[in-house]
Short mmCIF file of C-alpha atoms in Angstrom, two decimals:
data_model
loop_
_atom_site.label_atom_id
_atom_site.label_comp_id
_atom_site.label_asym_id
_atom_site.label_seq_id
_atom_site.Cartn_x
_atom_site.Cartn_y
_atom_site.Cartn_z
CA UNK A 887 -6.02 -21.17 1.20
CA UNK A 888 -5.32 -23.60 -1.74
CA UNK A 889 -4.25 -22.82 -5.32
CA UNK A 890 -7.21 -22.69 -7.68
CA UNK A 891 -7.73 -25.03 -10.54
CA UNK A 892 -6.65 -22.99 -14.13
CA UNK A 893 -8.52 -23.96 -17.06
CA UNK A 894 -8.14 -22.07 -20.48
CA UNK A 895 -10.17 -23.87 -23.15
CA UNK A 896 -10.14 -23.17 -26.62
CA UNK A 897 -12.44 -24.90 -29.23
CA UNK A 898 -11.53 -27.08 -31.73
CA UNK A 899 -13.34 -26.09 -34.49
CA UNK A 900 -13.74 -22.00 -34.64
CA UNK A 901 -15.63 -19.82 -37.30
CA UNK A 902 -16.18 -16.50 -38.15
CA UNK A 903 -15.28 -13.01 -37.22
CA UNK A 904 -16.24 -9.97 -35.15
CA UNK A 905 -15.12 -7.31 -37.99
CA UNK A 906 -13.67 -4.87 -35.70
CA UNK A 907 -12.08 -2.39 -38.02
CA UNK A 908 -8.53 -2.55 -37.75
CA UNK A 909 -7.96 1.18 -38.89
CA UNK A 910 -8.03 1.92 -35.88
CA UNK A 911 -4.59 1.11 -34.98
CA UNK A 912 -2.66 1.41 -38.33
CA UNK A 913 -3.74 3.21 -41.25
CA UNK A 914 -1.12 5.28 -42.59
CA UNK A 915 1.89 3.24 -41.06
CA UNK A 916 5.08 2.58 -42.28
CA UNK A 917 5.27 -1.18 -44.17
CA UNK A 918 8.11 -3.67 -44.58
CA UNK A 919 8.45 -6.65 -46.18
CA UNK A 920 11.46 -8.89 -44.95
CA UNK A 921 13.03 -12.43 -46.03
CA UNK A 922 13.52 -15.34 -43.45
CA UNK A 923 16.83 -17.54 -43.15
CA UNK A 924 16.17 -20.90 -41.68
CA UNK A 925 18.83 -21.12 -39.09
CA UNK A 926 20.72 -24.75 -39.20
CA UNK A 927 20.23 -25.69 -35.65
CA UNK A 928 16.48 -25.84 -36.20
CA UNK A 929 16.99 -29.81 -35.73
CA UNK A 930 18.02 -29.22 -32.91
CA UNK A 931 15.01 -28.05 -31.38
CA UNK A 932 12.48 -30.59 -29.72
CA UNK A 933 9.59 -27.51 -29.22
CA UNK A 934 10.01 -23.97 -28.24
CA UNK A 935 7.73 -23.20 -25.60
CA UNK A 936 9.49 -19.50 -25.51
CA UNK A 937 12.51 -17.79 -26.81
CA UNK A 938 15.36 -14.80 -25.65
CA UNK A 939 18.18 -13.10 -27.01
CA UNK A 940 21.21 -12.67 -24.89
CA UNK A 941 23.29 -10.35 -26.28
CA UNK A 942 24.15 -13.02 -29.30
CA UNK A 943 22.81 -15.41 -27.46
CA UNK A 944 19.64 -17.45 -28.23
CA UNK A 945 17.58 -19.30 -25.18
CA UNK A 946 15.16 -21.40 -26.17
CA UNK A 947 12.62 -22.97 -23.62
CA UNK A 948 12.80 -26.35 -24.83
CA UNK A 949 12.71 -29.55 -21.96
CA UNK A 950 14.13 -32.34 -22.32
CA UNK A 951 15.07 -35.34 -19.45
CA UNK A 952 17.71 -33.42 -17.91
CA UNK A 953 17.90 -29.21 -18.72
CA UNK A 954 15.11 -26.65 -19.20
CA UNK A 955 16.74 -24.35 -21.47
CA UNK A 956 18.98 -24.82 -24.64
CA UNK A 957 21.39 -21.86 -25.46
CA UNK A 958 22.50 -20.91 -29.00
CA UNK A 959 25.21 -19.25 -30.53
CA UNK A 960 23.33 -16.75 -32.97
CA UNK A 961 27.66 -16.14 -34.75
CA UNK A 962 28.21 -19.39 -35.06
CA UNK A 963 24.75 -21.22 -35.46
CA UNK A 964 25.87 -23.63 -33.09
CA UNK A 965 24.43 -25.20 -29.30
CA UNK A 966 26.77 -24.10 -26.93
CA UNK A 967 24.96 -25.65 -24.05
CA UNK A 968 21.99 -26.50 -21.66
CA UNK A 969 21.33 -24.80 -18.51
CA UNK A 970 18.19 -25.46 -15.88
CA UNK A 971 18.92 -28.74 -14.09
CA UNK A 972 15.26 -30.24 -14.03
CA UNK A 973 14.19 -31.48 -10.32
CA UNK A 974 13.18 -29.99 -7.47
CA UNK A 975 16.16 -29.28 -5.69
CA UNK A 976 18.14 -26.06 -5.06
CA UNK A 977 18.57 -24.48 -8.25
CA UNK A 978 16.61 -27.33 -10.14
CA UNK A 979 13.80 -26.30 -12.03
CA UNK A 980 10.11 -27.60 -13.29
CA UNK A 981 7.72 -27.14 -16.15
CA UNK A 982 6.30 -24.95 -16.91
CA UNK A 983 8.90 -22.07 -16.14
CA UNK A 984 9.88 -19.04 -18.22
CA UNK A 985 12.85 -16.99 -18.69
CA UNK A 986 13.00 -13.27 -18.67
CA UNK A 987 16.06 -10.25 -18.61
CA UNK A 988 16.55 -8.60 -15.76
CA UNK A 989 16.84 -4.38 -15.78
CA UNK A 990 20.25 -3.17 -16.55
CA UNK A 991 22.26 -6.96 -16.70
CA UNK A 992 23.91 -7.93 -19.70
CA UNK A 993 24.94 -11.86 -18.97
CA UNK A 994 22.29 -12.32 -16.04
CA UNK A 995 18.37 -13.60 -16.42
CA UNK A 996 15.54 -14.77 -14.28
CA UNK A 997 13.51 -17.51 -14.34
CA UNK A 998 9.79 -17.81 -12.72
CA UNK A 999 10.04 -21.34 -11.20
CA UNK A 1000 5.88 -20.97 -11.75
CA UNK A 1001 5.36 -24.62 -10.37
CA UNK A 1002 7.33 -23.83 -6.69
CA UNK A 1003 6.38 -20.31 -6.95
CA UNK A 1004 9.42 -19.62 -6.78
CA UNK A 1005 12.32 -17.35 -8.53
CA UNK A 1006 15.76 -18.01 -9.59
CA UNK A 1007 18.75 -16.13 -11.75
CA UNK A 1008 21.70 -17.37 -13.92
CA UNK A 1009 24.37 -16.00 -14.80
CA UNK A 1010 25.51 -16.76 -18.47
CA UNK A 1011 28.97 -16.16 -20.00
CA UNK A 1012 30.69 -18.33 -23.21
CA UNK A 1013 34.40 -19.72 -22.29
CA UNK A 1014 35.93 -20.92 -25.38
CA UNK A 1015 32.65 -21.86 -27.46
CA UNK A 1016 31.08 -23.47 -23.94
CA UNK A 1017 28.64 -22.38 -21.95
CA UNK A 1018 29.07 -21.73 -18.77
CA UNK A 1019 26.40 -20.84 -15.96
CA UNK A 1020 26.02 -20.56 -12.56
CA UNK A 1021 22.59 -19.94 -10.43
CA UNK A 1022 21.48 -17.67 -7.44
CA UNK A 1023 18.70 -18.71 -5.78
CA UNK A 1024 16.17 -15.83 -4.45
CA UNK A 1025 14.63 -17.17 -1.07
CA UNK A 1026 11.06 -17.85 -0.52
CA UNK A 1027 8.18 -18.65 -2.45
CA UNK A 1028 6.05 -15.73 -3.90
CA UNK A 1029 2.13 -15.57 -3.58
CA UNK A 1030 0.75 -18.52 -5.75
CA UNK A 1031 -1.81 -16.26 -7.55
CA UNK A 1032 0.93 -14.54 -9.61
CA UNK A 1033 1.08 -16.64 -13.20
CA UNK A 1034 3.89 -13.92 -14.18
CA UNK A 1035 6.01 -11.58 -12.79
CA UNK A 1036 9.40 -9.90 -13.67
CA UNK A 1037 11.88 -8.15 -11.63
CA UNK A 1038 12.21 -4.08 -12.15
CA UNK A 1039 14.85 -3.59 -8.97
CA UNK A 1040 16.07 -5.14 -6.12
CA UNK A 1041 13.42 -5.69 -4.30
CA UNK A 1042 10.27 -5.36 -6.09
CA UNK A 1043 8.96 -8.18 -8.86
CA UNK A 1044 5.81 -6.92 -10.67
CA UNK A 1045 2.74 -9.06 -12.17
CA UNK A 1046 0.00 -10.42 -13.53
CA UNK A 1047 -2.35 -13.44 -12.07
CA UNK A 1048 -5.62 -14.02 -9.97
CA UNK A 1049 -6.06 -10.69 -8.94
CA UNK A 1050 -8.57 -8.36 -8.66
CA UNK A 1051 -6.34 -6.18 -10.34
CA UNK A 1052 -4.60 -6.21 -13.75
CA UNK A 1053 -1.19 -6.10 -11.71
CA UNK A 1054 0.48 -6.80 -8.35
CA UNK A 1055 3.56 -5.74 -6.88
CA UNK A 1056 5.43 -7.76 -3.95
CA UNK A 1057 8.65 -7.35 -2.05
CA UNK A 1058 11.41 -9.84 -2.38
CA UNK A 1059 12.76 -9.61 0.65
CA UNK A 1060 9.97 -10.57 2.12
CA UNK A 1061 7.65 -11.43 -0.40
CA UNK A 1062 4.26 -9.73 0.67
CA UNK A 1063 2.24 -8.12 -1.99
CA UNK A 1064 2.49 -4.30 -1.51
CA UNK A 1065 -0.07 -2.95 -3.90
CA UNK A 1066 -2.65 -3.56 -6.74
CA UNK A 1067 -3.54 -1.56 -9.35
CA UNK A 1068 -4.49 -1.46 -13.45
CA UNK A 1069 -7.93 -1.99 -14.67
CA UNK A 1070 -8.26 -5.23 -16.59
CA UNK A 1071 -9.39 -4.35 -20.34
CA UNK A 1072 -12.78 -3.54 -21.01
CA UNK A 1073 -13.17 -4.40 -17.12
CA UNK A 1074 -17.15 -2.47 -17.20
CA UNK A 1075 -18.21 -4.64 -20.25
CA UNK A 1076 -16.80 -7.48 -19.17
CA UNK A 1077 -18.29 -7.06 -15.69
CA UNK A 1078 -20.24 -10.10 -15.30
CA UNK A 1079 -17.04 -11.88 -14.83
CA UNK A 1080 -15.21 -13.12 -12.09
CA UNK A 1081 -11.63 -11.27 -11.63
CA UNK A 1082 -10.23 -14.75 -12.05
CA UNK A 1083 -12.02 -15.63 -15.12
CA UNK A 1084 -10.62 -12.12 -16.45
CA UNK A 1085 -6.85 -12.90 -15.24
CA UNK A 1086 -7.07 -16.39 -17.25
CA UNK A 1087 -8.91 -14.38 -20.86
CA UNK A 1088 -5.94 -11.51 -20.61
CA UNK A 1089 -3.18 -13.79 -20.19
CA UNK A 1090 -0.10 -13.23 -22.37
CA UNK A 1091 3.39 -11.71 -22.43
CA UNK A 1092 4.90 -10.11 -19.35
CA UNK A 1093 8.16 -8.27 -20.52
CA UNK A 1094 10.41 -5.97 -18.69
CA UNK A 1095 12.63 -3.03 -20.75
CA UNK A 1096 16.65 -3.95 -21.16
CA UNK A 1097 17.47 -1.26 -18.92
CA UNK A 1098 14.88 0.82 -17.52
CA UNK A 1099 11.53 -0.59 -15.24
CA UNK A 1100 9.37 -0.58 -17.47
CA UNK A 1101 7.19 -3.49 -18.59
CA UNK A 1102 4.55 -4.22 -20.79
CA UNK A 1103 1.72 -7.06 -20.84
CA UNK A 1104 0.14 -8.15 -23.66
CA UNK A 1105 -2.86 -10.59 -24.10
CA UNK A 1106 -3.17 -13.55 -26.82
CA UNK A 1107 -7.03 -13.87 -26.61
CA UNK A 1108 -7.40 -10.40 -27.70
CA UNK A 1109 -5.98 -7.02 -28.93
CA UNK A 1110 -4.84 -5.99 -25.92
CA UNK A 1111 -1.42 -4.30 -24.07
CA UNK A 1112 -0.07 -2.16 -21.37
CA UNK A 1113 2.75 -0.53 -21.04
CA UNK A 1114 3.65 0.29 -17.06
CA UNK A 1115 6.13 2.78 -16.43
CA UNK A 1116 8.15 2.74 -12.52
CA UNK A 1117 10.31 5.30 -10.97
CA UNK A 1118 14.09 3.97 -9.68
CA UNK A 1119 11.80 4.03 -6.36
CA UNK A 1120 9.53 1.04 -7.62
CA UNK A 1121 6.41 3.76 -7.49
CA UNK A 1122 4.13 4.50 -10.92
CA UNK A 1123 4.90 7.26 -12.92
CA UNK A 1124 2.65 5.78 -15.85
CA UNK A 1125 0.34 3.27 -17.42
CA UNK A 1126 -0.30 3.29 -20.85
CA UNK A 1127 -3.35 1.38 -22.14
CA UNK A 1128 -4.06 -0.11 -25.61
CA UNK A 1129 -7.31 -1.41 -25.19
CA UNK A 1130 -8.84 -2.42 -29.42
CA UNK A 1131 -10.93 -5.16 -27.94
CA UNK A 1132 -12.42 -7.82 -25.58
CA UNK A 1133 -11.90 -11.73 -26.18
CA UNK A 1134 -15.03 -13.28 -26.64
CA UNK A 1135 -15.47 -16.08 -23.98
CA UNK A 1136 -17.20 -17.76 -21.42
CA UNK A 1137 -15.94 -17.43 -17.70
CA UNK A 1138 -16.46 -19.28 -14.44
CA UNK A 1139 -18.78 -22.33 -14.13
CA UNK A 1140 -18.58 -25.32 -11.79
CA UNK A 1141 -15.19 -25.49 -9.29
CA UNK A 1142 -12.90 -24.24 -12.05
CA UNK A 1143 -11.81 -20.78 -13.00
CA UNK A 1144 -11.91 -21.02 -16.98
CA UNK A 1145 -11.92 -19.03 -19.77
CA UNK A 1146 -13.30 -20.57 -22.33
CA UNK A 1147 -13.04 -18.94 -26.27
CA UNK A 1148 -15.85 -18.80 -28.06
CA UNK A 1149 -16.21 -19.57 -31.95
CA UNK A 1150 -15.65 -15.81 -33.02
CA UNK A 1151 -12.47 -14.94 -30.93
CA UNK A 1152 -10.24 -13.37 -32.42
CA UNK A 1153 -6.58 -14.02 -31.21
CA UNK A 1154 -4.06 -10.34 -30.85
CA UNK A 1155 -0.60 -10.53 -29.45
CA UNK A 1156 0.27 -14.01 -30.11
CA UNK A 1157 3.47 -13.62 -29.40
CA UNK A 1158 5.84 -10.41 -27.67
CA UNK A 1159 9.27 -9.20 -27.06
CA UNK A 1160 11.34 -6.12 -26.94
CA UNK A 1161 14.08 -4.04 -27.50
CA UNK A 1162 15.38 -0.84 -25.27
CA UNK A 1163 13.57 0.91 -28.47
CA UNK A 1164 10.49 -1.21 -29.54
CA UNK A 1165 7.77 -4.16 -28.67
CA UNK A 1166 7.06 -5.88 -31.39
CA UNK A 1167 4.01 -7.94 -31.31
CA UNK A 1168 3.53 -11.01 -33.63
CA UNK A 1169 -0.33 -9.53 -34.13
CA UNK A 1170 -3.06 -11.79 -35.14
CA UNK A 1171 -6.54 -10.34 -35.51
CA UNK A 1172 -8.07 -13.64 -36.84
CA UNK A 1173 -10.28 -16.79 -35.48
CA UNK A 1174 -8.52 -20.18 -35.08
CA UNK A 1175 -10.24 -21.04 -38.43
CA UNK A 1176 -8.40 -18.71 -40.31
CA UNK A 1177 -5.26 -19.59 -38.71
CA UNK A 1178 -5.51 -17.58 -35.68
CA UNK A 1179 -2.75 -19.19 -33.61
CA UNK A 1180 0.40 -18.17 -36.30
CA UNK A 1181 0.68 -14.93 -38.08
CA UNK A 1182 3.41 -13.35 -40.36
CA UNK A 1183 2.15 -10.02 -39.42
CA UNK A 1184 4.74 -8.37 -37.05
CA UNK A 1185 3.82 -4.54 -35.17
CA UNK A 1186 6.45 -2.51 -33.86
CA UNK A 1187 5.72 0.14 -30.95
CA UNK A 1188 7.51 2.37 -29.21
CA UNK A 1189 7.50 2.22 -25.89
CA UNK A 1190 4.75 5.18 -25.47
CA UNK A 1191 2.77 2.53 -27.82
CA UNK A 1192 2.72 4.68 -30.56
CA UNK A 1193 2.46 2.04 -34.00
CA UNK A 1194 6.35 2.93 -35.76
CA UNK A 1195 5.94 0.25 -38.45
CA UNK A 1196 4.16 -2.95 -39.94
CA UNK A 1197 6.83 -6.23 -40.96
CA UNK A 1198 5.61 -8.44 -43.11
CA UNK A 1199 7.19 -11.91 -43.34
CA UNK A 1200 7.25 -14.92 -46.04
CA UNK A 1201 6.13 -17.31 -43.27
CA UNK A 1202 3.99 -17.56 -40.44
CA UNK A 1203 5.31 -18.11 -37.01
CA UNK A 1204 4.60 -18.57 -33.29
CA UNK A 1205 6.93 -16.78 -31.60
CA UNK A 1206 9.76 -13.91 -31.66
CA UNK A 1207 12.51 -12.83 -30.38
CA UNK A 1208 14.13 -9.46 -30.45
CA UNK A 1209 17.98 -8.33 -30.55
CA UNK A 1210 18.97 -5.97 -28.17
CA UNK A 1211 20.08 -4.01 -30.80
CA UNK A 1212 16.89 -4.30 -32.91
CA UNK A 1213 19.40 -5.36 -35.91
CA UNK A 1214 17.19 -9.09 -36.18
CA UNK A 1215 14.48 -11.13 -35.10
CA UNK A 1216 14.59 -14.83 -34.16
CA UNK A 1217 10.98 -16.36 -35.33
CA UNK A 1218 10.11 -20.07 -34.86
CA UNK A 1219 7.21 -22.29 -36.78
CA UNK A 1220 6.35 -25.81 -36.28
CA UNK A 1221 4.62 -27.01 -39.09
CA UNK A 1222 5.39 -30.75 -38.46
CA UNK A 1223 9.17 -29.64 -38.27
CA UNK A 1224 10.91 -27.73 -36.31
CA UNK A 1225 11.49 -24.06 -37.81
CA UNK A 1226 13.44 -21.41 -36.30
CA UNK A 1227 14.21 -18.62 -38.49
CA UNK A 1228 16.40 -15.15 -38.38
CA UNK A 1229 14.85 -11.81 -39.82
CA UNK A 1230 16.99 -9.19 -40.68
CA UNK A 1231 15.97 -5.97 -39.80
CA UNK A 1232 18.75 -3.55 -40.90
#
C-alpha cells in the first residue's frame, strides 16, 4: 500500500464570518497586556517553520544548504550553532521535519524525520559558548499514515495522521500500531467526510508535557484541542476534549485527500506550546480576510483545559514558544522581515 497524496488548500481571497459566540470559552477571564522586545538575532533567521525552548535554549526550524535547525542562546542573544545534517544518511535529516521534547529530559529532543518516516534524538549541551550535539538514531521506519507523533516512554510514540481515529499509538521496538482511539471533533456533523479528509481539516500542534505523558493536539483550521492523559504504563487514564467548532471545508474529490477551506473559515490554534503548568495557544477566531493566519491574542490553559488567562500583545505573530519555567515567551512575525520577539511574563 502506497502513501496517499496530502493536499490542504486554502483560498486566496476569504470573506466573512460564522459569528460563533466566543463567550463561550472566556467571559470573565483574567486579561494581560504585555510588551515585546525584538531579540537581535532576528537577522539571523531565514524563516521559522517552528520554534522550542531548551532550557535557555532557543531551536528554531529554519533550513538552510547544510543544517535543519539553528540553536540560540536566549542569555546571550547569540547563535551558538546548527544541528540536523541535511541528507539522507544516518542521522541526516529532510524537510519537512519537526522537533519536539521528550518526557522527563532536560538536554535531549526528538525529531520526526516525517519524509523517511522515521525518528531520531539529539542530545544538546553548550561547551564554552558552542554547541555541541550528538544523535541517536531509533531503528525502523514508523507507519507512513502518522503526520505527527511524540514520544511519552520508551517504547510507545503517540499520534495523529490518516486514521480512522483522532490518535494512534505504536511500539518502537517494533513499530506496529497497538491501538486507536479519540473521536475526531464534531466527527457526527462532519460525517459525510472521509477519515482522511478529517485527519488533513484537524491538523495542528502535537505537544507532549516536560515531564509527565501527557499531550495535547490542537487544530489551526478550527477551535479545536485535546488534551490526552497516559499512565507510566502507556494506557489512558484521560481525554479531555475542547470541541468550540468545526472548520468549514470541502473534503475528498478526485485521487487526492484534501481539505479544502472555505471562504468563512475561521482559523483557532494557530500556533501551540507548553509549559509543565500551561498551553498557551496563539488563538485566532478570524477568516484569512481579517488576518486569520497571525494573531496577538495569546490563551493560557491548564492542563485540565480550564481558560487561566487572556495575553494580549503589541504585535501579531505566527508562532510561540514557551519557557519551561513559564517566566517568557519567544514569538516570531514575518512581515517582510524577519521578527522574533521575547515576552515577558513575570
Amino acid at each position: 500500500m502506497k502513501p496517499k497524496l496530502l493536499l490542504l488548500l486554502m483560498p486566496i481571497i476569504i470573506g466573512g464570518c460564522s459569528g460563533e459566540k466566543r463567550s463561550q470559552f472566556n467571559d470573565s477571564q483574567k486579561f494581560e497586556k504585555r510588551e515585546i522586545e525584538l531579540l537581535p538575532f532576528s537577522d539571523e533567521v531565514t524563516r521559522a517553520f517552528d520554534l522550542l525552548i531548551l532550557e535557555n535554549h532557543l531551536i528554531v526550524t529554519d533550513p538552510d544548504q547544510e543544517f535543519h535547525f539553528k540553536v540560540f542562546d536566549i542569555e546571550s542573544q547569540k547563535l551558538i550553532g546548527k544541528f540536523g545534517k541535511i541528507g539522507e544518511g544516518p542521522c541526516e535529516i529532510q524537510f519537512p521535519s519537526s522537533v519536539q521534547r521528550i518526557v522527563g529530559e532536560k538536554q535531549k529532543i526528538g525529531i520526526n524525520n516525517r519524509k523517511s518516516f522515521s525518528y531520531l534524538e539529539f542530545h544538546l549541551d553548550k561547551t564554552n559558548g558552542i554547541l555541541k550535539d550528538s544523535c541517536f538514531p531509533v531503528n525502523g521506519k514508523f507507519d507512513f499514515n502518522y503526520q505527527k507523533f511524540v514520544r511519552i516512554n520508551q517504547n510507545k510514540i503517540v499520534g495523529t495522521g490518516l486514521f480512522q481515529s483522532r490518535f494512534a499509538i505504536s511500539e518502537i521496538e517494533d513499530n506496529r500500531i497497538i491501538n486507536l482511539m479519540g473521536r475526531y471533533p464534531f466527527e457526527e456533523k462532519l460525517k459525510e467526510y472521509p477519515h482522511e479528509a478529517l485527519a488533513m481539516a484537524f491538523q495542528g500542534d502535537l505537544l507532549v508535557h516536560l515531564s509527565k505523558p501527557w499531550v495535547v493536539s490542537t487544530s489551526r483550521n478550527s477551535f479545536n484541542f485535546d488534551i490526552v492523559k497516559f499512565g507510566e504504563d502507556g494506557v489512558i487514564n484521560q481525554i479531555t476534549e475542547k470541541h468550540f467548532w468545526p472548520p468549514s471545508f470541502e473534503g475528498e474529490a478526485g485521487g487526492f485527500v484534501q481539505a479544502r477551506m472555505k471562504e468563512d473559515n475561521k482559523y483557532g490554534c494557530l500556533s501551540t506550546t507548553v509549559s509543565g503548568n500551561f498551553i498557551y495557544v496563539l488563538f485566532s477566531g478570524k477568516t484569512q480576510a481579517k488576518r486569520g493566519t497571525e494573531s496577538n491574542e495569546i490563551l493560557v490553559f491548564d492542563w485540565e483545559g480550564n481558560l487561566q488567562k487572556t495575553i494580549e500583545i503589541n504585535s501579531p505573530l505566527t508562532l510561540i514558544a514557551a519557557s519551561e519555567n513559564d517566566e517568557y515567551l519567544i514569538g516570531y512575525l514575518d512581515d517582510g522581515k524577519t521578527n522574533i520577539f521575547k515576552i515577558d511574563l513575570k
